[in-house]
mmCIF file of C-alpha atoms in Angstrom:
data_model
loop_
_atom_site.group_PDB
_atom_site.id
_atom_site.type_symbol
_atom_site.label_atom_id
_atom_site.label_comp_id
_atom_site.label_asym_id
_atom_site.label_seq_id
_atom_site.Cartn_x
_atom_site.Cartn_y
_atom_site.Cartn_z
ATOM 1 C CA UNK A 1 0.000 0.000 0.000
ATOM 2 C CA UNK A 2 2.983 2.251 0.776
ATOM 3 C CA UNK A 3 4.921 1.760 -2.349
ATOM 4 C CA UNK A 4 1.085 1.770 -4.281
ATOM 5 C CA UNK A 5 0.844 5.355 -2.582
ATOM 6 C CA UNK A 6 4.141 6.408 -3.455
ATOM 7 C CA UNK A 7 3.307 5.225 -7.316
ATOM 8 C CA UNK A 8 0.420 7.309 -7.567
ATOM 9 C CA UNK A 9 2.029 10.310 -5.817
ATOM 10 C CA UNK A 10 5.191 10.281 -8.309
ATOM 11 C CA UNK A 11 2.649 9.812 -11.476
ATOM 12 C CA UNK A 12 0.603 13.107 -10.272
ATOM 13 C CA UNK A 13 3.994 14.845 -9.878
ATOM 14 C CA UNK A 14 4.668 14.067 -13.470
ATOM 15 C CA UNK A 15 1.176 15.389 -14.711
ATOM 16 C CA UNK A 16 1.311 18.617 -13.066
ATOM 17 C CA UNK A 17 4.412 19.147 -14.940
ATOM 18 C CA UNK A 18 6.941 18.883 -12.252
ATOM 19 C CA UNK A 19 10.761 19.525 -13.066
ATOM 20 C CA UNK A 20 12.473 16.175 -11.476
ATOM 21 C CA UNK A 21 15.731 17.181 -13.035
ATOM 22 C CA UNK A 22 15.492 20.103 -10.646
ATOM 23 C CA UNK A 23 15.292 18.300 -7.545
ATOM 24 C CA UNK A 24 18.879 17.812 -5.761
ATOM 25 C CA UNK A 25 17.728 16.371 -2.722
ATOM 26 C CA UNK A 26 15.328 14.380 -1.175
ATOM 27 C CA UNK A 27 15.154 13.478 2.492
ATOM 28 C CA UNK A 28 11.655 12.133 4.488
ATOM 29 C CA UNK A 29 9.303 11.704 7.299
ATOM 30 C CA UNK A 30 7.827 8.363 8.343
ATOM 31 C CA UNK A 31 5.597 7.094 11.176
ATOM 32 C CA UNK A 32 8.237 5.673 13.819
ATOM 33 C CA UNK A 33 8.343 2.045 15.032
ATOM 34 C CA UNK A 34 7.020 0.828 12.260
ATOM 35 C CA UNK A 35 8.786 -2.007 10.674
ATOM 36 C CA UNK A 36 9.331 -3.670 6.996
ATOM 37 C CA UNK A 37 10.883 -7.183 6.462
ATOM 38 C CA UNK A 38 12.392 -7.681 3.087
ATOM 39 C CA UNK A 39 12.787 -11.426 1.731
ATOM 40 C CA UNK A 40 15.847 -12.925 0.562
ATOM 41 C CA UNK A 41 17.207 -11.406 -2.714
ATOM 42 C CA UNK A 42 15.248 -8.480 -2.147
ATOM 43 C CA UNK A 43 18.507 -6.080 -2.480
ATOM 44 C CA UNK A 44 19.034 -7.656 -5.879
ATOM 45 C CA UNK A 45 15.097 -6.198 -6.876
ATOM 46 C CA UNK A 46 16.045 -3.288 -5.443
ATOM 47 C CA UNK A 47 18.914 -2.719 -7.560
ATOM 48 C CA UNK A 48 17.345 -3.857 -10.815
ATOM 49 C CA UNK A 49 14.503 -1.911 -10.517
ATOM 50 C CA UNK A 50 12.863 -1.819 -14.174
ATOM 51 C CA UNK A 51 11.650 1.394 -15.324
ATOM 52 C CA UNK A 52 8.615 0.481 -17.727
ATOM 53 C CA UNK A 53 7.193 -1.112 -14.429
ATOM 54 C CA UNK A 54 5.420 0.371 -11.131
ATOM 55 C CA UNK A 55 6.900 0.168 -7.934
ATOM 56 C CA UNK A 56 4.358 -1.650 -6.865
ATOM 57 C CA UNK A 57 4.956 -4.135 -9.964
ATOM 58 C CA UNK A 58 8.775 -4.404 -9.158
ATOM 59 C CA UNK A 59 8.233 -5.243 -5.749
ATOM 60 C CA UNK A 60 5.004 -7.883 -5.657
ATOM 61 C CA UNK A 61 7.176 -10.242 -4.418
ATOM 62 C CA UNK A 62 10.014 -8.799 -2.119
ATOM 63 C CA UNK A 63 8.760 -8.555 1.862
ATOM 64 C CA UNK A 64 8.393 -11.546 4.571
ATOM 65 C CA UNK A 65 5.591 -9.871 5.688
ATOM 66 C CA UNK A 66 2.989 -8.460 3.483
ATOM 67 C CA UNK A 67 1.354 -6.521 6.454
ATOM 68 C CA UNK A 68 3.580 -4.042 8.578
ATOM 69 C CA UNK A 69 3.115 -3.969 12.212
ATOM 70 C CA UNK A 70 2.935 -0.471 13.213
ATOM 71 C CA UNK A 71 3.044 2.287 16.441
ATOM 72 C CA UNK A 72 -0.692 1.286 16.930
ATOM 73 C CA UNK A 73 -0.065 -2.797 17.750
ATOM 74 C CA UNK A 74 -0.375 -3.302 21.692
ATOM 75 C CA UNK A 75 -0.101 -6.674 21.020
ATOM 76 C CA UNK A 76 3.673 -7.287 22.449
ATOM 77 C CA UNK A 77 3.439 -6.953 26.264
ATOM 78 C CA UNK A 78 5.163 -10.634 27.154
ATOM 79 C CA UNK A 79 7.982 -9.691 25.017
ATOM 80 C CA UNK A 80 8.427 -6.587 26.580
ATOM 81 C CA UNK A 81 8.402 -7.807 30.114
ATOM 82 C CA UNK A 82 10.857 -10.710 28.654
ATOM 83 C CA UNK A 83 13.436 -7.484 27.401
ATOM 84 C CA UNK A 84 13.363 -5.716 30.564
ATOM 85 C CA UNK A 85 13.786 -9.170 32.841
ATOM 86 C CA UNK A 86 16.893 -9.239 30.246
ATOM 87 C CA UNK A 87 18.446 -6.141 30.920
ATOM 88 C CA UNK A 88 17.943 -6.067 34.840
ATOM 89 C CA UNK A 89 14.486 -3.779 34.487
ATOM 90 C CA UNK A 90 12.647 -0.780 32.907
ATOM 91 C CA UNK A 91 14.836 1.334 34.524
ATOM 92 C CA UNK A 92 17.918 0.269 33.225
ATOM 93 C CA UNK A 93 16.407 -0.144 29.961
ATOM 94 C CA UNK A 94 15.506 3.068 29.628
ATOM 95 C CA UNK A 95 19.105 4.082 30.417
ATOM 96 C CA UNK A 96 20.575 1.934 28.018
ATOM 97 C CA UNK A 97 18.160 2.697 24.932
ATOM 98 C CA UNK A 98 16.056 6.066 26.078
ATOM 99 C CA UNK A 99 12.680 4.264 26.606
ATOM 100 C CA UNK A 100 11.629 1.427 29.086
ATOM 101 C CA UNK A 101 10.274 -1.598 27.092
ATOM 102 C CA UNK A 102 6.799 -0.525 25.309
ATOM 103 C CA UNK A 103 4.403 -2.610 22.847
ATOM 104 C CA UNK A 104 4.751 -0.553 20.118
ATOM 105 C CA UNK A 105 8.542 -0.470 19.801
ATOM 106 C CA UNK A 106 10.363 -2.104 17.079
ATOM 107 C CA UNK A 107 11.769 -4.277 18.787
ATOM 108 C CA UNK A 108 9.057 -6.017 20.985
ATOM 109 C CA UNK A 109 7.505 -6.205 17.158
ATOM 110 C CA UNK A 110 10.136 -8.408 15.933
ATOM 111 C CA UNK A 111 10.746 -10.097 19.003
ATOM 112 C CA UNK A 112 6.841 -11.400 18.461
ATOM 113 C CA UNK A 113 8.008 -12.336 14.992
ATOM 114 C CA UNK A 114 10.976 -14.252 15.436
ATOM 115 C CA UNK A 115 9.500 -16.136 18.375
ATOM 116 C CA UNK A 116 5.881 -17.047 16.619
ATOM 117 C CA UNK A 117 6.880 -16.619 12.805
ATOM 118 C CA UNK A 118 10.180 -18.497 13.354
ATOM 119 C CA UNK A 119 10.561 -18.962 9.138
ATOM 120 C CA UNK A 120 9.481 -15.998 7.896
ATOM 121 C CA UNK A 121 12.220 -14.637 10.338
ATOM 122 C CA UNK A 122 14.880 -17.107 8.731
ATOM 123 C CA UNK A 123 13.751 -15.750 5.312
ATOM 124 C CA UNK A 124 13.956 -11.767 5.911
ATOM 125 C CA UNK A 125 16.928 -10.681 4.252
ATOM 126 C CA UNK A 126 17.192 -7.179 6.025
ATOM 127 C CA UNK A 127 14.825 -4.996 8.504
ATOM 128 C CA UNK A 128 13.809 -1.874 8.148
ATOM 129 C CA UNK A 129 11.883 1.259 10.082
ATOM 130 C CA UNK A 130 9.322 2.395 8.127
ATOM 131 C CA UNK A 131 11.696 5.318 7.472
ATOM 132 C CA UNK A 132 14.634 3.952 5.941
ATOM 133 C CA UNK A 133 12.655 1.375 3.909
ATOM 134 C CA UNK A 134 11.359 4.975 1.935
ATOM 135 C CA UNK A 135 14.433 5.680 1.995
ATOM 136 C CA UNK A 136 15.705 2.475 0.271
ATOM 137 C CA UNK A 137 13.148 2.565 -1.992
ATOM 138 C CA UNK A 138 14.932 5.978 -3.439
ATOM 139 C CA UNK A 139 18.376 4.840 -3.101
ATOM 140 C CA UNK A 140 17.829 1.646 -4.897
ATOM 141 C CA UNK A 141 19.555 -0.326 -2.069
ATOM 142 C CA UNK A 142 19.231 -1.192 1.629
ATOM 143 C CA UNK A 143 19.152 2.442 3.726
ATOM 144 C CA UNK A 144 20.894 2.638 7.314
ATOM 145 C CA UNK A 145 18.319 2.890 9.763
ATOM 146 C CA UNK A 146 19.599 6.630 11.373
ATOM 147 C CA UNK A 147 20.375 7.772 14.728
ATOM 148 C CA UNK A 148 17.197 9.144 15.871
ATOM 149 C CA UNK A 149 14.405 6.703 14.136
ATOM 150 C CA UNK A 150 16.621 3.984 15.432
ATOM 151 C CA UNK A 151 16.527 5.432 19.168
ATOM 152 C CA UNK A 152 12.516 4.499 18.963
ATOM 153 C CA UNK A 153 13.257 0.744 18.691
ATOM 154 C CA UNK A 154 14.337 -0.567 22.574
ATOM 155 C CA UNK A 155 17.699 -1.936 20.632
ATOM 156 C CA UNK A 156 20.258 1.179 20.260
ATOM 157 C CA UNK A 157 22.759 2.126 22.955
ATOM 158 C CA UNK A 158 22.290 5.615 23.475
ATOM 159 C CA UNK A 159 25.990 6.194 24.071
ATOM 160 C CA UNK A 160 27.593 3.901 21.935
ATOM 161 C CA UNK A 161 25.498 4.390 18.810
ATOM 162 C CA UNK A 162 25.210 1.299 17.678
ATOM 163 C CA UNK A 163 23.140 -1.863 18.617
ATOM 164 C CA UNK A 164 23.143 -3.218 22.287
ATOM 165 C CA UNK A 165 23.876 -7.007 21.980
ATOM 166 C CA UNK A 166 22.490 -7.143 25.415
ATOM 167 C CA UNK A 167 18.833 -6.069 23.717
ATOM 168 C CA UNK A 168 18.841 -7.927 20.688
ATOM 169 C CA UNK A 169 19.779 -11.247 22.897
ATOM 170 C CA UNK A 170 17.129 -10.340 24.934
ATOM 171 C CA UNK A 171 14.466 -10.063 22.327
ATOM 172 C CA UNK A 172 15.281 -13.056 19.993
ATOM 173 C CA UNK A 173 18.594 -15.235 21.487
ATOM 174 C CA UNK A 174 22.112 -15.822 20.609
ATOM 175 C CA UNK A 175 23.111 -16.336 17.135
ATOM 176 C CA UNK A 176 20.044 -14.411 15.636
ATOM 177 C CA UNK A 177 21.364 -12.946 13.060
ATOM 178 C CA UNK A 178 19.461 -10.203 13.451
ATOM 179 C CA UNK A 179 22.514 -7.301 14.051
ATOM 180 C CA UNK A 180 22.968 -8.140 10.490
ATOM 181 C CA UNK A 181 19.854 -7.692 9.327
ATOM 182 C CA UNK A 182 19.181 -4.443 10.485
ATOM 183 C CA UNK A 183 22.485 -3.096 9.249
ATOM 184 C CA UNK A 184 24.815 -0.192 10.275
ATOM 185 C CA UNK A 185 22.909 2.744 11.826
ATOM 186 C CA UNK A 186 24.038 5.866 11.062
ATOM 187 C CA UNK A 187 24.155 10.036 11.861
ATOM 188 C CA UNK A 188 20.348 11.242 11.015
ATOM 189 C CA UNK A 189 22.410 13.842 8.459
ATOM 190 C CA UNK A 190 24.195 11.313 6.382
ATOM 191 C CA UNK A 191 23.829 11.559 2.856
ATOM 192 C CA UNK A 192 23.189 7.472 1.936
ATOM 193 C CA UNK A 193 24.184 8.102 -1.862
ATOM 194 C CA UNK A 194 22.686 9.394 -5.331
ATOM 195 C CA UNK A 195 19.120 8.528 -6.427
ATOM 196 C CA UNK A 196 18.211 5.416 -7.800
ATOM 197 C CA UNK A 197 19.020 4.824 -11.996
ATOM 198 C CA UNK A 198 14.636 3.559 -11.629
ATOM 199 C CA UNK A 199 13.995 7.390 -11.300
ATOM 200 C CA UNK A 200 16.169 8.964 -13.371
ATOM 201 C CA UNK A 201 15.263 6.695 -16.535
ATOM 202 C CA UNK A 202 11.353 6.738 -15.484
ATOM 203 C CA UNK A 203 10.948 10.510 -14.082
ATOM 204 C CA UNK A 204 13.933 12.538 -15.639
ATOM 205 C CA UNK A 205 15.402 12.393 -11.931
ATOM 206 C CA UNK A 206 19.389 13.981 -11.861
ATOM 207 C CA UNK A 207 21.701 11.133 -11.435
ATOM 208 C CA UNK A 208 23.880 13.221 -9.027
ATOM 209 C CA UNK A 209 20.218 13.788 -6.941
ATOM 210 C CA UNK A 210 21.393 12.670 -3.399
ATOM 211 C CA UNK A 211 19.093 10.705 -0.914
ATOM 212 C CA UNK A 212 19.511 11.974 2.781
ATOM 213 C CA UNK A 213 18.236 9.807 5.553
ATOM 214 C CA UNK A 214 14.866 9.887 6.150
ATOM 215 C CA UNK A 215 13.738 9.426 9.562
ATOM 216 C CA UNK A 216 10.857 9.489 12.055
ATOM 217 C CA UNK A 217 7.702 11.737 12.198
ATOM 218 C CA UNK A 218 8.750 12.908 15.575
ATOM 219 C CA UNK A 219 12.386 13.654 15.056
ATOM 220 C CA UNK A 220 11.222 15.306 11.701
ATOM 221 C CA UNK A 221 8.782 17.468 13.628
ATOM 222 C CA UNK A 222 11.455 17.992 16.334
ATOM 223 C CA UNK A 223 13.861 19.130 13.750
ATOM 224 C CA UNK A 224 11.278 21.522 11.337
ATOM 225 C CA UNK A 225 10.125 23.165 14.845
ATOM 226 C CA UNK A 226 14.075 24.544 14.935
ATOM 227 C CA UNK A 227 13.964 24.870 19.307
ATOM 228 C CA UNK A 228 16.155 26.299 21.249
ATOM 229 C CA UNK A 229 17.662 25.009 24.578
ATOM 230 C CA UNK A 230 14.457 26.673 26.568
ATOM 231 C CA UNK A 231 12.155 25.612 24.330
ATOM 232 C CA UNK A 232 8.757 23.038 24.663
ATOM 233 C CA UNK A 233 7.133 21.801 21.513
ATOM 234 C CA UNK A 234 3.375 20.136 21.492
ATOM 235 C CA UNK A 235 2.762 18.381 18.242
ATOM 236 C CA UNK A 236 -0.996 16.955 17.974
ATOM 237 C CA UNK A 237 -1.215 14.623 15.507
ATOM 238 C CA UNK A 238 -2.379 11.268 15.482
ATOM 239 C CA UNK A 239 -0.761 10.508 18.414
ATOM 240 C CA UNK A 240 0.066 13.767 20.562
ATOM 241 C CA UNK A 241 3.636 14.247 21.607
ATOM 242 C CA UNK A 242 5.809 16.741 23.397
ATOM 243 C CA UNK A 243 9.188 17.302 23.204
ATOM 244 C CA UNK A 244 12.275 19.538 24.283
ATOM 245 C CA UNK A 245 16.251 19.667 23.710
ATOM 246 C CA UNK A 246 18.796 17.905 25.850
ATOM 247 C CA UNK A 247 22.167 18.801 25.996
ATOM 248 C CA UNK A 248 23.024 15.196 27.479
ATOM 249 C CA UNK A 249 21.343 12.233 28.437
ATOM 250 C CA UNK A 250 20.311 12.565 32.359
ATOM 251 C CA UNK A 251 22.323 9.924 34.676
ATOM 252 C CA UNK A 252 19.517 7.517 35.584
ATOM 253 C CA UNK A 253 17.060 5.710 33.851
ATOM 254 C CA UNK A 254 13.196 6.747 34.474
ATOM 255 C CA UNK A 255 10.002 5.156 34.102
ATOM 256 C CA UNK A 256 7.764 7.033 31.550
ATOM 257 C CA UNK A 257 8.585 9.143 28.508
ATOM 258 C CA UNK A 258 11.390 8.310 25.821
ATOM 259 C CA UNK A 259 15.137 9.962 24.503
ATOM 260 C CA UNK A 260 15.719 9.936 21.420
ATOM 261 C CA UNK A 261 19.044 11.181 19.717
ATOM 262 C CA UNK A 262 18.228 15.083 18.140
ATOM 263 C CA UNK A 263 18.017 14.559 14.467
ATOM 264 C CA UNK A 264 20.095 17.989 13.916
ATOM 265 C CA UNK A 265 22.819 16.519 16.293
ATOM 266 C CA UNK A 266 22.131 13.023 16.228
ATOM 267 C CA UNK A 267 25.948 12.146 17.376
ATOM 268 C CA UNK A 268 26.037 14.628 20.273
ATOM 269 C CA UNK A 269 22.666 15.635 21.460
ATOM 270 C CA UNK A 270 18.988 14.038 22.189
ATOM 271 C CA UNK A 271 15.492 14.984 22.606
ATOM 272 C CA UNK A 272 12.846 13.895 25.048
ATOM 273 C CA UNK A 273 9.377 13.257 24.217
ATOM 274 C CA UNK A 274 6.191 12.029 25.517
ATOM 275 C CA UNK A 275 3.439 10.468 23.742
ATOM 276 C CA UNK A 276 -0.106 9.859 23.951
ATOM 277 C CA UNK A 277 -1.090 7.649 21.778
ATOM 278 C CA UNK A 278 -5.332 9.171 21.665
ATOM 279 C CA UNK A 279 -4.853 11.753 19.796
ATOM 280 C CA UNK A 280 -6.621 12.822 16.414
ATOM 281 C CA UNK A 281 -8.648 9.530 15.845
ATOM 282 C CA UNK A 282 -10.128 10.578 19.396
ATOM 283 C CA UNK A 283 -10.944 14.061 18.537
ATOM 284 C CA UNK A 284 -12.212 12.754 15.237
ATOM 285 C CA UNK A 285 -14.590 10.940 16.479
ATOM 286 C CA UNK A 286 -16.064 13.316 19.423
ATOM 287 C CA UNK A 287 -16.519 15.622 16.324
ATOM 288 C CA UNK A 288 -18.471 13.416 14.192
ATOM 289 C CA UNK A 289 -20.419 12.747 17.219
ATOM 290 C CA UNK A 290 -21.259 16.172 18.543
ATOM 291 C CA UNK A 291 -20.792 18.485 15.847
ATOM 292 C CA UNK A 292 -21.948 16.782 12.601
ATOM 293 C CA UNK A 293 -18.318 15.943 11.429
ATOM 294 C CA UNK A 294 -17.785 19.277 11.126
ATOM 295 C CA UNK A 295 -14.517 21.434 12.543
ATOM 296 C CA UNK A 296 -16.247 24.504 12.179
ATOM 297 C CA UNK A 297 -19.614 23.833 14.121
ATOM 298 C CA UNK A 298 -16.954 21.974 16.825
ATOM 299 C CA UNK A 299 -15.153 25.029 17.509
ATOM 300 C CA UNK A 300 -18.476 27.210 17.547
ATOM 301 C CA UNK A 301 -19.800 24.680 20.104
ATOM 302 C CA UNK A 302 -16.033 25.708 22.353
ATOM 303 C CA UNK A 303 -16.262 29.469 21.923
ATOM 304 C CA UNK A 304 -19.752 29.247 23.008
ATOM 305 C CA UNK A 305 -18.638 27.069 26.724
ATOM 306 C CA UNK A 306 -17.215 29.252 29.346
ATOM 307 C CA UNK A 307 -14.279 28.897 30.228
ATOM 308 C CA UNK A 308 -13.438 26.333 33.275
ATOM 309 C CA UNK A 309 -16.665 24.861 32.058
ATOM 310 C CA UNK A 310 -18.497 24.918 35.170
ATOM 311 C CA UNK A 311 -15.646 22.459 36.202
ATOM 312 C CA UNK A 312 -16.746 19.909 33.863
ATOM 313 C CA UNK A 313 -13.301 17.786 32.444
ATOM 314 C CA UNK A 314 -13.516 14.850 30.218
ATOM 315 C CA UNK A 315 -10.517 12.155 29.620
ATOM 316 C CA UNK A 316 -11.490 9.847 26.510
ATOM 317 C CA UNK A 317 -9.136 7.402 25.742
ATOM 318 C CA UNK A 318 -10.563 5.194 22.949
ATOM 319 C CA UNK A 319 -7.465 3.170 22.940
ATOM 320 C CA UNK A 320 -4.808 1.609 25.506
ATOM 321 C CA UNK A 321 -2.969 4.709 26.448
ATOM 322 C CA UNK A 322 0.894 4.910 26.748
ATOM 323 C CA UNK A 323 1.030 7.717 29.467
ATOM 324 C CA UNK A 324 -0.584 7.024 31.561
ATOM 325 C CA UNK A 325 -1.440 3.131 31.366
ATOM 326 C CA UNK A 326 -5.566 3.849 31.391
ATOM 327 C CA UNK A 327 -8.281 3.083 28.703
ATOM 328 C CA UNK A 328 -12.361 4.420 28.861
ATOM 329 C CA UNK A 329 -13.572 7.348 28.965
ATOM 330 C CA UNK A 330 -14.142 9.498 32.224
ATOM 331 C CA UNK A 331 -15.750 13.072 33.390
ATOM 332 C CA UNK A 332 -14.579 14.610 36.449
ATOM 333 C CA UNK A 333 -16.362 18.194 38.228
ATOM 334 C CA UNK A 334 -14.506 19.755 40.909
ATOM 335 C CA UNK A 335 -17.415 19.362 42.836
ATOM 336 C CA UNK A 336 -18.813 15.433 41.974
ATOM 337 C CA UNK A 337 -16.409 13.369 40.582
ATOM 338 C CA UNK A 338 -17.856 10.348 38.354
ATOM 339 C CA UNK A 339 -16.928 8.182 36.060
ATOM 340 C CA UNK A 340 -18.843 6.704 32.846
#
């Protein structure tokens, strides 16, 4: 569906008479956590890529897994408590990789894989974020998996940049290949190499085009919000997050929130953030259901409550929420508290 998307994207490009040949860069934003499993001799297709074809023809056959998990899959919890029993703890988890052990983290995903989908493990070539598999798909080879993207996963050291051995043991076992399959990370500013030959033959793409690592929507929004030291960002989207600049990572592991590297600094500095995983969909859905599906007859229905509304506060939390660990909805008044 991805690659079907970016076919159709590309094609509208071309018919509203966009230059390619002027483009000399092209970097990107993908939902974190997200993961894509490529089959054996997938790396050959993507280096062969035919020109006459689709993407989405040239690629029918290349993934494990025809069915991404993504951020949204809750599904992982035993794996996560067997990572943390691992490592010594959340705590010490979270110092090691930024984040204490959560379902929706890349590596709790493939740790479900490899332990109930032992073959189409053994036949995944190479893993990818959702990030640097757009990014491969340019570059007409396997992308590094950056800094920052790669901080969302439960498997990078923090500090040493590169994979903890302790982490990837303790989500699939010894002699799992799996180091190997997700490749070298690398700085979130690395140029990976020129464009692929597939989009300079089929979209008049410059050869010397270069493809920049993409990375995560959080990082990206991070980075595009350009903060300062004494700055706080609130991004709503559909998940809501907030984030801030760290210097350095703080001595001590903690039990909520994540650190990711900073995608402007990804070798030197991080970023914290918290998420909430109700976000849009949630709002969404309250609209259709008090204001006709419509943003403008919502925001009438606001301007026209008074402020503090009579004490009146309402939590809705359609799904499993990350921070806190509470689902259902519930209305509070400073003077009867209730739930429903």
């Amino acid at each position: 569906m991805w690659i079907k998307a970016l076919d159709i994207v590309l094609e509208k490009l071309r018919l509203d008479g966009v230059i390619f040949e002027q483009i000399l860069g092209i970097s990107g934003a993908a939902q974190q956590h997200g993961s894509v499993y490529w089959k054996r001799n997938a790396r050959h297709t993507l280096q062969n890529l035919d020109p006459r074809n689709f993407l989405h023809e040239e690629f029918a056959f290349a993934f494990s897994i025809s069915h991404s998990p993504i951020w949204m899959d809750s599904s992982t919890i035993k794996f996560c408590t067997k990572l943390e029993e691992k490592i010594g703890g959340p705590e010490k988890l979270s110092k090691l990789t930024g984040s204490r052990a959560y379902e929706r983290f890349t590596g709790s995903q493939i740790s479900k894989i490899y332990h109930t989908r032992r073959e189409t493990y053994n036949i995944t070539e190479r893993i990818s974020l959702v990030s640097s598999f757009a990014c491969s798909i340019f570059l007409g080879d396997y992308a590094s998996i950056d800094y920052s993207d790669g901080s969302g996963m439960n498997l990078l050291d923090l500090r040493e940049k590169f994979w903890s051995v302790e982490c990837i043991d303790g989500i699939t076992e010894p002699g799992s290949d799996l180091i190997t399959k997700l490749g070298q990370p690398v700085p979130t500013e690395t140029i990976q190499g020129n464009i692929s030959p597939y989009f300079v033959e089929r979209f008049g793409f410059n050869p010397e085009c270069k493809i920049l690592s993409f990375t995560g929507d959080n990082p990206s929004s991070f980075a595009g919000m350009c903060l300062g030291s004494d700055d706080i960002a609130v991004s709503l989207g559909t998940s809501d997050t907030v984030f801030l600049s760290l210097k350095k990572l703080p001595e001590e592991g903690f039990p909520e929130g994540h650190i990711l590297t900073n995608p402007i600094a990804s070798s030197e500095e991080y970023m914290g953030l918290l998420c909430f995983k109700n976000g849009s969909f949630t709002r969404e859905r309250i609209k259709k259901a008090i204001a006709e599906d419509s943003w403008t007859l919502f925001n009438e229905l606001l301007d026209s409550t008074p402020r503090g509304n009579f004490g009146n506060i309402g939590f809705y939390y359609d799904l499993q929420e990350i921070l806190p660990k509470v689902n259902g909805y519930n209305s509070f008044c400073f003077f009867n508290i209730s739930n429903f």
